[in-house]
Short mmCIF file of C-alpha atoms in Angstrom, two decimals:
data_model
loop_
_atom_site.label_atom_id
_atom_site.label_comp_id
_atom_site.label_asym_id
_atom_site.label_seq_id
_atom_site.Cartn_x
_atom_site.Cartn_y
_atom_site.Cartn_z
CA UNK A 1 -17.93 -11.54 8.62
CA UNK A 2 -17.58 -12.01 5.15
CA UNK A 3 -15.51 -9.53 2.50
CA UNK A 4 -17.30 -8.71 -0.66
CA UNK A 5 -15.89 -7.87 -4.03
CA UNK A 6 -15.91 -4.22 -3.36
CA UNK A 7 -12.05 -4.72 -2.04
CA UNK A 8 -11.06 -4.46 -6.21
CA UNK A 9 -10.91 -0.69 -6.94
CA UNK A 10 -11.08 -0.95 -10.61
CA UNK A 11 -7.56 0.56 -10.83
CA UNK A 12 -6.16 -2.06 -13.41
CA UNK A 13 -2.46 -2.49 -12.78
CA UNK A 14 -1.77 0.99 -10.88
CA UNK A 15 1.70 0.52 -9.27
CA UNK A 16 2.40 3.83 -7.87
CA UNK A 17 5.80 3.04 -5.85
CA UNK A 18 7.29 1.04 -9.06
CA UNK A 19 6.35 4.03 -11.52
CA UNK A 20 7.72 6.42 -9.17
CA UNK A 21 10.60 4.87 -8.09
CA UNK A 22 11.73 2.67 -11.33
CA UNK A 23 12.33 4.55 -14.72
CA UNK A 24 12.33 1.01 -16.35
CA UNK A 25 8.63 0.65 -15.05
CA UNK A 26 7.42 4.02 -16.23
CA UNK A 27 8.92 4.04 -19.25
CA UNK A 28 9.58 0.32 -20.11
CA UNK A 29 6.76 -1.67 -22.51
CA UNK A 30 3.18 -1.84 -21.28
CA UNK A 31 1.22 -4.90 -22.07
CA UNK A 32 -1.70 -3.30 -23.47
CA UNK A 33 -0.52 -2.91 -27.28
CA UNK A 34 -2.29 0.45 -28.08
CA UNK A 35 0.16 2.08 -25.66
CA UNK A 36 4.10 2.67 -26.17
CA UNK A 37 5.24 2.38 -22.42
CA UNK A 38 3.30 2.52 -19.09
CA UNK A 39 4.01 6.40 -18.57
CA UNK A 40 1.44 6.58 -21.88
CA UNK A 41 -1.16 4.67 -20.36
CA UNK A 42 -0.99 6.09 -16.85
CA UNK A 43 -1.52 9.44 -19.17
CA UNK A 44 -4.50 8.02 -20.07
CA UNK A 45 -5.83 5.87 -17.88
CA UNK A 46 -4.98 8.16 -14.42
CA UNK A 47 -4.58 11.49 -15.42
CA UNK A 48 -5.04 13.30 -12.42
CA UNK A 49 -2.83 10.68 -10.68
CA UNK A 50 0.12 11.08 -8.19
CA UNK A 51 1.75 9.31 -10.33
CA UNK A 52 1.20 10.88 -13.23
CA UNK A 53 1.67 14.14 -11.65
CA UNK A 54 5.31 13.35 -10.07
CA UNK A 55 6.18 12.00 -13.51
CA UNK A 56 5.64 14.81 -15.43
CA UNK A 57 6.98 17.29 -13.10
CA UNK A 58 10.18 15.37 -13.65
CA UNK A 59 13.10 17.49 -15.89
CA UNK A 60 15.12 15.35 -18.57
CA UNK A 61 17.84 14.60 -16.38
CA UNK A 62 15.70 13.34 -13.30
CA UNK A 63 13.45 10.98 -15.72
CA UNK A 64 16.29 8.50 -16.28
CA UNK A 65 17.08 8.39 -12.27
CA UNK A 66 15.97 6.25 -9.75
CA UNK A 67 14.19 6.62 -6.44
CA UNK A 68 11.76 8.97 -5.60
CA UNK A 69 12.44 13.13 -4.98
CA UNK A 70 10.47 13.20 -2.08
CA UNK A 71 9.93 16.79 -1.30
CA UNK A 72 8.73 16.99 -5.10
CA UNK A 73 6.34 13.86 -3.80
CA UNK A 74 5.34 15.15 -0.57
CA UNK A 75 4.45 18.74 -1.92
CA UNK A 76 2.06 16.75 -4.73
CA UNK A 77 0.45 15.49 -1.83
CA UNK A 78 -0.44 18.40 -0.18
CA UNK A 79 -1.96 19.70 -3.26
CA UNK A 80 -4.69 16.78 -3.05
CA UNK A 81 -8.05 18.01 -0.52
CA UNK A 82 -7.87 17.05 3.30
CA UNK A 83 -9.50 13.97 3.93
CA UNK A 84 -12.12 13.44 6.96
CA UNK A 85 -10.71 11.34 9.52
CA UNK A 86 -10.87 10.42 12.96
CA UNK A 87 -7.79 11.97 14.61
CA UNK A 88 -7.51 9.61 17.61
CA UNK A 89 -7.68 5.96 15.96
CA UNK A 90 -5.08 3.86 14.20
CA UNK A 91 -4.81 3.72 10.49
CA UNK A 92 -3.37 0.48 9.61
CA UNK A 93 -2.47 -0.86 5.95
CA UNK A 94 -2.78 -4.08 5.02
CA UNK A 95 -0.78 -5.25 1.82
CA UNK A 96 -2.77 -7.93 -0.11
CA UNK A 97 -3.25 -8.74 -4.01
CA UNK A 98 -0.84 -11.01 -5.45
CA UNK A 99 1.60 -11.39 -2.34
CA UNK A 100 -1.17 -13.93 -1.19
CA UNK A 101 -1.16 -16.20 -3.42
CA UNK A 102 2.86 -16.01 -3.72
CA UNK A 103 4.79 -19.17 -3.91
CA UNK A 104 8.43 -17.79 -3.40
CA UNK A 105 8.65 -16.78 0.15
CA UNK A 106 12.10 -17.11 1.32
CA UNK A 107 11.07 -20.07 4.04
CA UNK A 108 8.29 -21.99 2.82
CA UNK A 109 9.28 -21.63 -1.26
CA UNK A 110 5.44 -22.60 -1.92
CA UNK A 111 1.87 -20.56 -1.43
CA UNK A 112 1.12 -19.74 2.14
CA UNK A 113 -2.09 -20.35 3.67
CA UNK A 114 -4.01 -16.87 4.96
CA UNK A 115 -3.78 -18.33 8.35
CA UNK A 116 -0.04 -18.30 8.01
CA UNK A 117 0.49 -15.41 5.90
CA UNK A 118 -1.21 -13.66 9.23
CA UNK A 119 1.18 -15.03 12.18
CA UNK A 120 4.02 -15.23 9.17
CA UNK A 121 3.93 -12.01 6.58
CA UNK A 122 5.12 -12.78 3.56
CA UNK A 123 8.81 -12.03 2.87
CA UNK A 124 9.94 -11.85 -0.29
CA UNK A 125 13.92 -11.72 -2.24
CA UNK A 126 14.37 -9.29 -5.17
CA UNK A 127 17.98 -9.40 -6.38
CA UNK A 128 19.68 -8.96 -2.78
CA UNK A 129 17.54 -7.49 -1.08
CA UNK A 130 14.72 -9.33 1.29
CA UNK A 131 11.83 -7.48 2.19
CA UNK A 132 7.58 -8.03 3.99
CA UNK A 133 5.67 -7.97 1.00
CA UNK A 134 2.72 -8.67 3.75
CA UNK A 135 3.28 -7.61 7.65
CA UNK A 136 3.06 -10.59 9.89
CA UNK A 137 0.86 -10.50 13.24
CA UNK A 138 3.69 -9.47 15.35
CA UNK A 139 4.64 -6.83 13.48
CA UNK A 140 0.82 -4.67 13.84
CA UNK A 141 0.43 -5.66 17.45
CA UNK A 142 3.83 -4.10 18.88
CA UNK A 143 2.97 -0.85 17.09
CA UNK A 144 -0.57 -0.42 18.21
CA UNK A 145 0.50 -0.78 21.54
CA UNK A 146 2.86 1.75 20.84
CA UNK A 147 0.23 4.19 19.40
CA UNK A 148 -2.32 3.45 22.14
CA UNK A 149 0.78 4.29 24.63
CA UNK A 150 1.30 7.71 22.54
CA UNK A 151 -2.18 8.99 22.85
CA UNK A 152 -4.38 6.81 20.10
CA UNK A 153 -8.01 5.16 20.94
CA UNK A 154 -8.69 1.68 20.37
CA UNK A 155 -10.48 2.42 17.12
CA UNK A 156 -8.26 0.85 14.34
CA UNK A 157 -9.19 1.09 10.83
CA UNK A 158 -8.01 -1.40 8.79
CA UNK A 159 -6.78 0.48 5.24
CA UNK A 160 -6.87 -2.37 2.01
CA UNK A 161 -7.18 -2.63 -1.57
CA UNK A 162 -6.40 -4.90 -4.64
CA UNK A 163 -5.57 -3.13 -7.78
CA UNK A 164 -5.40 -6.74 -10.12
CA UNK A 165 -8.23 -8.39 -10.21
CA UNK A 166 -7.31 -11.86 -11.12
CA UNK A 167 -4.81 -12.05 -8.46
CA UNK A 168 -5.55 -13.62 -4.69
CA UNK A 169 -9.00 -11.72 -3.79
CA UNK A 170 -10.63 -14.39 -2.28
CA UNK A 171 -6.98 -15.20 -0.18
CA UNK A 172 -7.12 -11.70 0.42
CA UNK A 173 -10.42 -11.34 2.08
CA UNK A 174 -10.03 -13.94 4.36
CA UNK A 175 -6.02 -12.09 5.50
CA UNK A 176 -8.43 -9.16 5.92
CA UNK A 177 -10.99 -10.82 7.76
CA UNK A 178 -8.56 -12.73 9.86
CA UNK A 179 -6.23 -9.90 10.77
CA UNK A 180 -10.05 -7.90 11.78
CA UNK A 181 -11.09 -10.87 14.29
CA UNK A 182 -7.75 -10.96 15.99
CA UNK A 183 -7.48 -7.18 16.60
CA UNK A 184 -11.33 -7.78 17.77
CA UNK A 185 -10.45 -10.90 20.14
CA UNK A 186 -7.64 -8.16 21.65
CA UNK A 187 -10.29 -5.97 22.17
CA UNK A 188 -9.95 -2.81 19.46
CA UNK A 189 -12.46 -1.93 17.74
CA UNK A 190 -12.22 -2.22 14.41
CA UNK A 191 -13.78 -1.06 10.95
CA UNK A 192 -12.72 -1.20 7.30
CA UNK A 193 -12.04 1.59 4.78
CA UNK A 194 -11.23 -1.31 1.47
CA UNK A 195 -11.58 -0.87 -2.10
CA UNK A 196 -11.07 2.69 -2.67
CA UNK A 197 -8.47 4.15 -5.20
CA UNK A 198 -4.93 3.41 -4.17
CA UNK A 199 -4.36 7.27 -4.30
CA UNK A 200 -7.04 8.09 -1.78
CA UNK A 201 -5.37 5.53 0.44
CA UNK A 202 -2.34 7.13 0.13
CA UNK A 203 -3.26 10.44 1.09
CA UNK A 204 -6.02 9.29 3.88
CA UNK A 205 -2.51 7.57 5.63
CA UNK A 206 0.10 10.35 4.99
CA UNK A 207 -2.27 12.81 6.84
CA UNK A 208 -3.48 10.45 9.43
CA UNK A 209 -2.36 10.66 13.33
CA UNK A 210 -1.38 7.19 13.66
CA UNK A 211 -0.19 5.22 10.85
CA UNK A 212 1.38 1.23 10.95
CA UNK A 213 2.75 0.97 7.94
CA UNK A 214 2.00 -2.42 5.74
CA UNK A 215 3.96 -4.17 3.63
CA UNK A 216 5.92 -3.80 0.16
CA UNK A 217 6.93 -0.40 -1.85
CA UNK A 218 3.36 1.00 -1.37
CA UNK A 219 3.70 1.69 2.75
CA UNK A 220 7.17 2.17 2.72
CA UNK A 221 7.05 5.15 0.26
CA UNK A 222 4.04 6.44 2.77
CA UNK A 223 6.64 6.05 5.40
CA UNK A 224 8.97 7.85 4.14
CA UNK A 225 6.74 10.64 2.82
CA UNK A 226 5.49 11.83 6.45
CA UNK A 227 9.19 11.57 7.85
CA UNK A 228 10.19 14.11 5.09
CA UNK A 229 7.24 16.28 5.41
CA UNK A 230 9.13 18.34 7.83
CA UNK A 231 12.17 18.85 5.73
CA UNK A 232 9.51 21.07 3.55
#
């Protein structure tokens, strides 16, 4: 099977958990000089993003504050169209990009091979906290079972993108393609929805059935977003 450069979705630099959830991020320097901060850009660059839209709902005294207002969030996302999708199979995401081609995990300190990024994840240390940047093996396997045990097909579609282009894609094609033949050799079938905006990502796993969530800020806020959704 090979993985072709359609996994980049031409969404330069698009960090939705950090600008939603970090005020230095949104409103801290962007690197691209014609721009005053990254909120400016994202104005520009994603208009019609969520995170565009979250950030300018927020009121003076929320812009300075961390974390994420997550009814504000989830009713955003209800806003955006329903997305066709197969109600009975497993939507898993996969975090890729730079986290494989990272040479700070907390047990190896140096860049992992895909093979062990697979049966290892990748887990990361940001000030004190330590967290999966990429799922390990283990980690999708316990909850498909789960899902398969609550109702779900064997049908798993494997949910990717990169969002950097200079960062890990050919590393992160062969993750992909090695996390597709294992799920294969344990007989699901399997298919891949890669390189699509990470906003339509977003919303296609909020709404779906069965979710696994992947690593990092990006399936964690996703996480949190459907277990709040009936607090609306």
């Amino acid at each position: 099977m090979v993985i072709h450069n359609e996994l980049y979705t031409n969404w330069e630099k698009y960090r939705l958990s950090d600008m939603l959830r970090n005020p230095r991020v949104r409103y801290g320097a962007c690197n691209i000089k014609k721009y005053k901060s990254e909120y400016e850009r994202y104005l520009i660059e994603f208009p019609n993003s969520i995170a565009t839209k979250y950030i300018s709902t927020l009121s003076e005294s929320e812009k300075e504050l961390g974390g994420v207002e997550l009814n504000k969030l989830t009713r955003i996302l209800q806003s955006f169209p329903k997305v066709e999708q197969d109600e009975k199979s497993i939507y898993i995401h996969l975090r890729i990009g730079d986290v494989c081609v990272a040479d700070n995990d907390v047990r190896f300190n140096r860049r992992m091979t895909p093979q062990e990024i697979c049966y290892h994840g990748v887990l990361l240390k940001y000030g004190n906290k330590e967290k999966y940047y990429c799922n390990p093996w283990c980690h999708y396997d316990k909850k498909i079972k789960e899902c398969v045990k609550n109702g779900a097909n064997k049908r798993i579609i494997i949910v990717s993108g990169m969002h950097t282009l200079d960062k890990g894609i050919e590393e992160s094609k062969e993750v992909i393609r090695l996390y597709k033949l294992q799920l294969e050799q344990n007989g699901y079938e399997v298919d891949l929805h890669i390189g699509n905006t990470p906003d339509s990502d977003f919303i296609l796993l909020y709404r779906a059935n069965y979710f696994i969530e992947g690593g990092g800020g990006y399936g964690e806020l996703i996480r949190v977003c459907r277990e709040t959704e009936v607090n609306i």
